Amino acid sequence: REQALRLYTSSGPYYTFEEDIKGTIEPGKLADMVVLSADYLTVPEESIKDITPLQTIVGGKVVYEEAPAQ
């Protein structure tokens, strides 16, 4: 799981020569990230498909936020 996560996050910008601004969360980089409903690294394998995005941040700005439960 960790290897798959790295391939989809920090490795992607390497192939587009953007690793200096994307791929990891650190000062000086774009804050592109997603907050998930569960921990991808620890949920049972059969539950991975049920993980949903709660919030998406692009360039440090929230561009999606799940509506609060009623």
Short mmCIF file of N, CA and C in Angstrom, two decimals:
data_model
loop_
_atom_site.label_atom_id
_atom_site.label_comp_id
_atom_site.label_asym_id
_atom_site.label_seq_id
_atom_site.Cartn_x
_atom_site.Cartn_y
_atom_site.Cartn_z
N ARG A 1 0.81 -1.19 0.00
CA ARG A 1 0.00 0.00 0.00
C ARG A 1 0.86 1.26 0.00
N GLU A 2 1.91 1.23 0.81
CA GLU A 2 2.76 2.41 0.88
C GLU A 2 3.42 2.68 -0.47
N GLN A 3 3.86 1.64 -1.13
CA GLN A 3 4.48 1.80 -2.44
C GLN A 3 3.48 2.36 -3.45
N ALA A 4 2.26 1.87 -3.44
CA ALA A 4 1.22 2.37 -4.34
C ALA A 4 0.93 3.84 -4.04
N LEU A 5 0.86 4.19 -2.78
CA LEU A 5 0.60 5.58 -2.40
C LEU A 5 1.71 6.51 -2.89
N ARG A 6 2.95 6.07 -2.73
CA ARG A 6 4.07 6.89 -3.22
C ARG A 6 4.02 7.05 -4.74
N LEU A 7 3.67 6.00 -5.44
CA LEU A 7 3.59 6.08 -6.90
C LEU A 7 2.54 7.08 -7.34
N TYR A 8 1.45 7.19 -6.60
CA TYR A 8 0.38 8.12 -6.96
C TYR A 8 0.57 9.53 -6.41
N THR A 9 1.54 9.71 -5.51
CA THR A 9 1.73 11.04 -4.91
C THR A 9 3.10 11.61 -5.26
N SER A 10 4.11 11.26 -4.52
CA SER A 10 5.42 11.89 -4.70
C SER A 10 6.15 11.47 -5.96
N SER A 11 5.83 10.33 -6.53
CA SER A 11 6.53 9.90 -7.75
C SER A 11 5.98 10.57 -9.01
N GLY A 12 4.70 10.87 -9.04
CA GLY A 12 4.08 11.48 -10.23
C GLY A 12 4.76 12.75 -10.70
N PRO A 13 4.97 13.72 -9.80
CA PRO A 13 5.61 14.96 -10.23
C PRO A 13 7.03 14.78 -10.77
N TYR A 14 7.69 13.73 -10.37
CA TYR A 14 9.04 13.45 -10.88
C TYR A 14 9.00 13.27 -12.40
N TYR A 15 7.98 12.59 -12.89
CA TYR A 15 7.89 12.30 -14.32
C TYR A 15 7.50 13.51 -15.15
N THR A 16 6.95 14.54 -14.50
CA THR A 16 6.59 15.78 -15.21
C THR A 16 7.54 16.92 -14.84
N PHE A 17 8.65 16.56 -14.20
CA PHE A 17 9.68 17.53 -13.79
C PHE A 17 9.12 18.62 -12.88
N GLU A 18 8.17 18.24 -12.00
CA GLU A 18 7.56 19.20 -11.07
C GLU A 18 7.83 18.83 -9.60
N GLU A 19 8.79 17.96 -9.36
CA GLU A 19 9.04 17.51 -8.00
C GLU A 19 9.50 18.62 -7.07
N ASP A 20 9.96 19.76 -7.62
CA ASP A 20 10.35 20.87 -6.77
C ASP A 20 9.14 21.66 -6.25
N ILE A 21 7.96 21.45 -6.84
CA ILE A 21 6.76 22.18 -6.38
C ILE A 21 5.59 21.27 -6.01
N LYS A 22 5.68 19.99 -6.31
CA LYS A 22 4.56 19.07 -6.05
C LYS A 22 5.07 17.74 -5.49
N GLY A 23 4.14 16.96 -4.92
CA GLY A 23 4.44 15.58 -4.56
C GLY A 23 4.63 15.30 -3.09
N THR A 24 5.03 16.30 -2.32
CA THR A 24 5.19 16.14 -0.88
C THR A 24 4.66 17.39 -0.20
N ILE A 25 4.34 17.26 1.07
CA ILE A 25 3.84 18.40 1.83
C ILE A 25 5.01 18.99 2.60
N GLU A 26 5.47 20.14 2.14
CA GLU A 26 6.58 20.83 2.80
C GLU A 26 6.57 22.29 2.37
N PRO A 27 7.24 23.17 3.14
CA PRO A 27 7.25 24.60 2.81
C PRO A 27 7.76 24.86 1.39
N GLY A 28 7.08 25.77 0.70
CA GLY A 28 7.48 26.16 -0.64
C GLY A 28 6.85 25.34 -1.75
N LYS A 29 6.13 24.29 -1.41
CA LYS A 29 5.47 23.47 -2.42
C LYS A 29 3.98 23.76 -2.43
N LEU A 30 3.36 23.46 -3.57
CA LEU A 30 1.91 23.62 -3.68
C LEU A 30 1.23 22.67 -2.70
N ALA A 31 0.22 23.16 -2.05
CA ALA A 31 -0.48 22.32 -1.07
C ALA A 31 -1.62 21.59 -1.76
N ASP A 32 -1.29 20.61 -2.57
CA ASP A 32 -2.29 19.79 -3.25
C ASP A 32 -2.43 18.49 -2.48
N MET A 33 -3.61 18.28 -1.90
CA MET A 33 -3.81 17.08 -1.10
C MET A 33 -5.29 16.77 -0.96
N VAL A 34 -5.56 15.57 -0.49
CA VAL A 34 -6.93 15.14 -0.23
C VAL A 34 -7.00 14.57 1.18
N VAL A 35 -8.08 14.90 1.88
CA VAL A 35 -8.34 14.33 3.20
C VAL A 35 -9.33 13.19 2.98
N LEU A 36 -8.97 12.01 3.44
CA LEU A 36 -9.79 10.82 3.20
C LEU A 36 -10.61 10.44 4.43
N SER A 37 -11.65 9.68 4.19
CA SER A 37 -12.55 9.26 5.27
C SER A 37 -11.98 8.16 6.15
N ALA A 38 -10.90 7.54 5.74
CA ALA A 38 -10.26 6.48 6.52
C ALA A 38 -8.77 6.45 6.19
N ASP A 39 -8.02 5.79 7.03
CA ASP A 39 -6.58 5.67 6.81
C ASP A 39 -6.30 4.55 5.82
N TYR A 40 -5.91 4.94 4.64
CA TYR A 40 -5.63 3.99 3.55
C TYR A 40 -4.61 2.92 3.95
N LEU A 41 -3.67 3.28 4.80
CA LEU A 41 -2.61 2.36 5.16
C LEU A 41 -3.02 1.32 6.20
N THR A 42 -4.13 1.56 6.92
CA THR A 42 -4.48 0.65 8.00
C THR A 42 -5.86 -0.01 7.89
N VAL A 43 -6.74 0.49 7.01
CA VAL A 43 -8.06 -0.15 6.91
C VAL A 43 -7.91 -1.54 6.31
N PRO A 44 -8.84 -2.43 6.62
CA PRO A 44 -8.79 -3.75 5.98
C PRO A 44 -8.85 -3.60 4.46
N GLU A 45 -8.16 -4.48 3.77
CA GLU A 45 -8.06 -4.38 2.31
C GLU A 45 -9.44 -4.28 1.65
N GLU A 46 -10.41 -5.03 2.14
CA GLU A 46 -11.74 -5.00 1.52
C GLU A 46 -12.47 -3.68 1.75
N SER A 47 -11.96 -2.83 2.64
CA SER A 47 -12.59 -1.54 2.91
C SER A 47 -11.99 -0.39 2.11
N ILE A 48 -10.88 -0.63 1.43
CA ILE A 48 -10.24 0.45 0.65
C ILE A 48 -11.22 1.05 -0.34
N LYS A 49 -12.02 0.23 -0.97
CA LYS A 49 -12.97 0.72 -1.98
C LYS A 49 -14.02 1.65 -1.39
N ASP A 50 -14.20 1.64 -0.08
CA ASP A 50 -15.20 2.47 0.58
C ASP A 50 -14.66 3.82 1.05
N ILE A 51 -13.37 4.03 0.91
CA ILE A 51 -12.78 5.31 1.32
C ILE A 51 -13.26 6.40 0.37
N THR A 52 -13.67 7.52 0.95
CA THR A 52 -14.16 8.65 0.14
C THR A 52 -13.39 9.91 0.49
N PRO A 53 -13.34 10.86 -0.43
CA PRO A 53 -12.69 12.13 -0.12
C PRO A 53 -13.60 13.00 0.74
N LEU A 54 -13.03 13.61 1.78
CA LEU A 54 -13.78 14.53 2.62
C LEU A 54 -13.46 15.98 2.24
N GLN A 55 -12.25 16.18 1.78
CA GLN A 55 -11.82 17.53 1.41
C GLN A 55 -10.68 17.42 0.40
N THR A 56 -10.67 18.33 -0.58
CA THR A 56 -9.59 18.39 -1.55
C THR A 56 -9.02 19.80 -1.54
N ILE A 57 -7.70 19.89 -1.48
CA ILE A 57 -7.01 21.18 -1.43
C ILE A 57 -6.06 21.23 -2.62
N VAL A 58 -6.15 22.31 -3.40
CA VAL A 58 -5.29 22.50 -4.56
C VAL A 58 -4.65 23.88 -4.45
N GLY A 59 -3.34 23.93 -4.49
CA GLY A 59 -2.64 25.20 -4.38
C GLY A 59 -2.93 25.92 -3.07
N GLY A 60 -3.19 25.14 -2.03
CA GLY A 60 -3.46 25.72 -0.72
C GLY A 60 -4.89 26.18 -0.50
N LYS A 61 -5.75 26.01 -1.49
CA LYS A 61 -7.15 26.43 -1.38
C LYS A 61 -8.07 25.21 -1.40
N VAL A 62 -9.07 25.23 -0.53
CA VAL A 62 -10.05 24.14 -0.50
C VAL A 62 -10.93 24.26 -1.74
N VAL A 63 -10.93 23.21 -2.56
CA VAL A 63 -11.75 23.21 -3.79
C VAL A 63 -12.91 22.24 -3.69
N TYR A 64 -12.89 21.38 -2.68
CA TYR A 64 -14.02 20.47 -2.45
C TYR A 64 -14.08 20.19 -0.96
N GLU A 65 -15.29 20.19 -0.45
CA GLU A 65 -15.50 19.80 0.94
C GLU A 65 -16.84 19.09 1.04
N GLU A 66 -16.80 17.89 1.61
CA GLU A 66 -18.03 17.12 1.76
C GLU A 66 -18.99 17.91 2.66
N ALA A 67 -20.24 17.91 2.29
CA ALA A 67 -21.25 18.60 3.10
C ALA A 67 -21.34 17.92 4.46
N PRO A 68 -21.50 18.72 5.52
CA PRO A 68 -21.62 18.11 6.85
C PRO A 68 -22.85 17.22 6.94
N ALA A 69 -22.76 16.16 7.72
CA ALA A 69 -23.90 15.26 7.91
C ALA A 69 -25.02 16.00 8.63
N GLN A 70 -26.23 15.74 8.23
CA GLN A 70 -27.39 16.40 8.85
C GLN A 70 -27.77 15.72 10.14
#
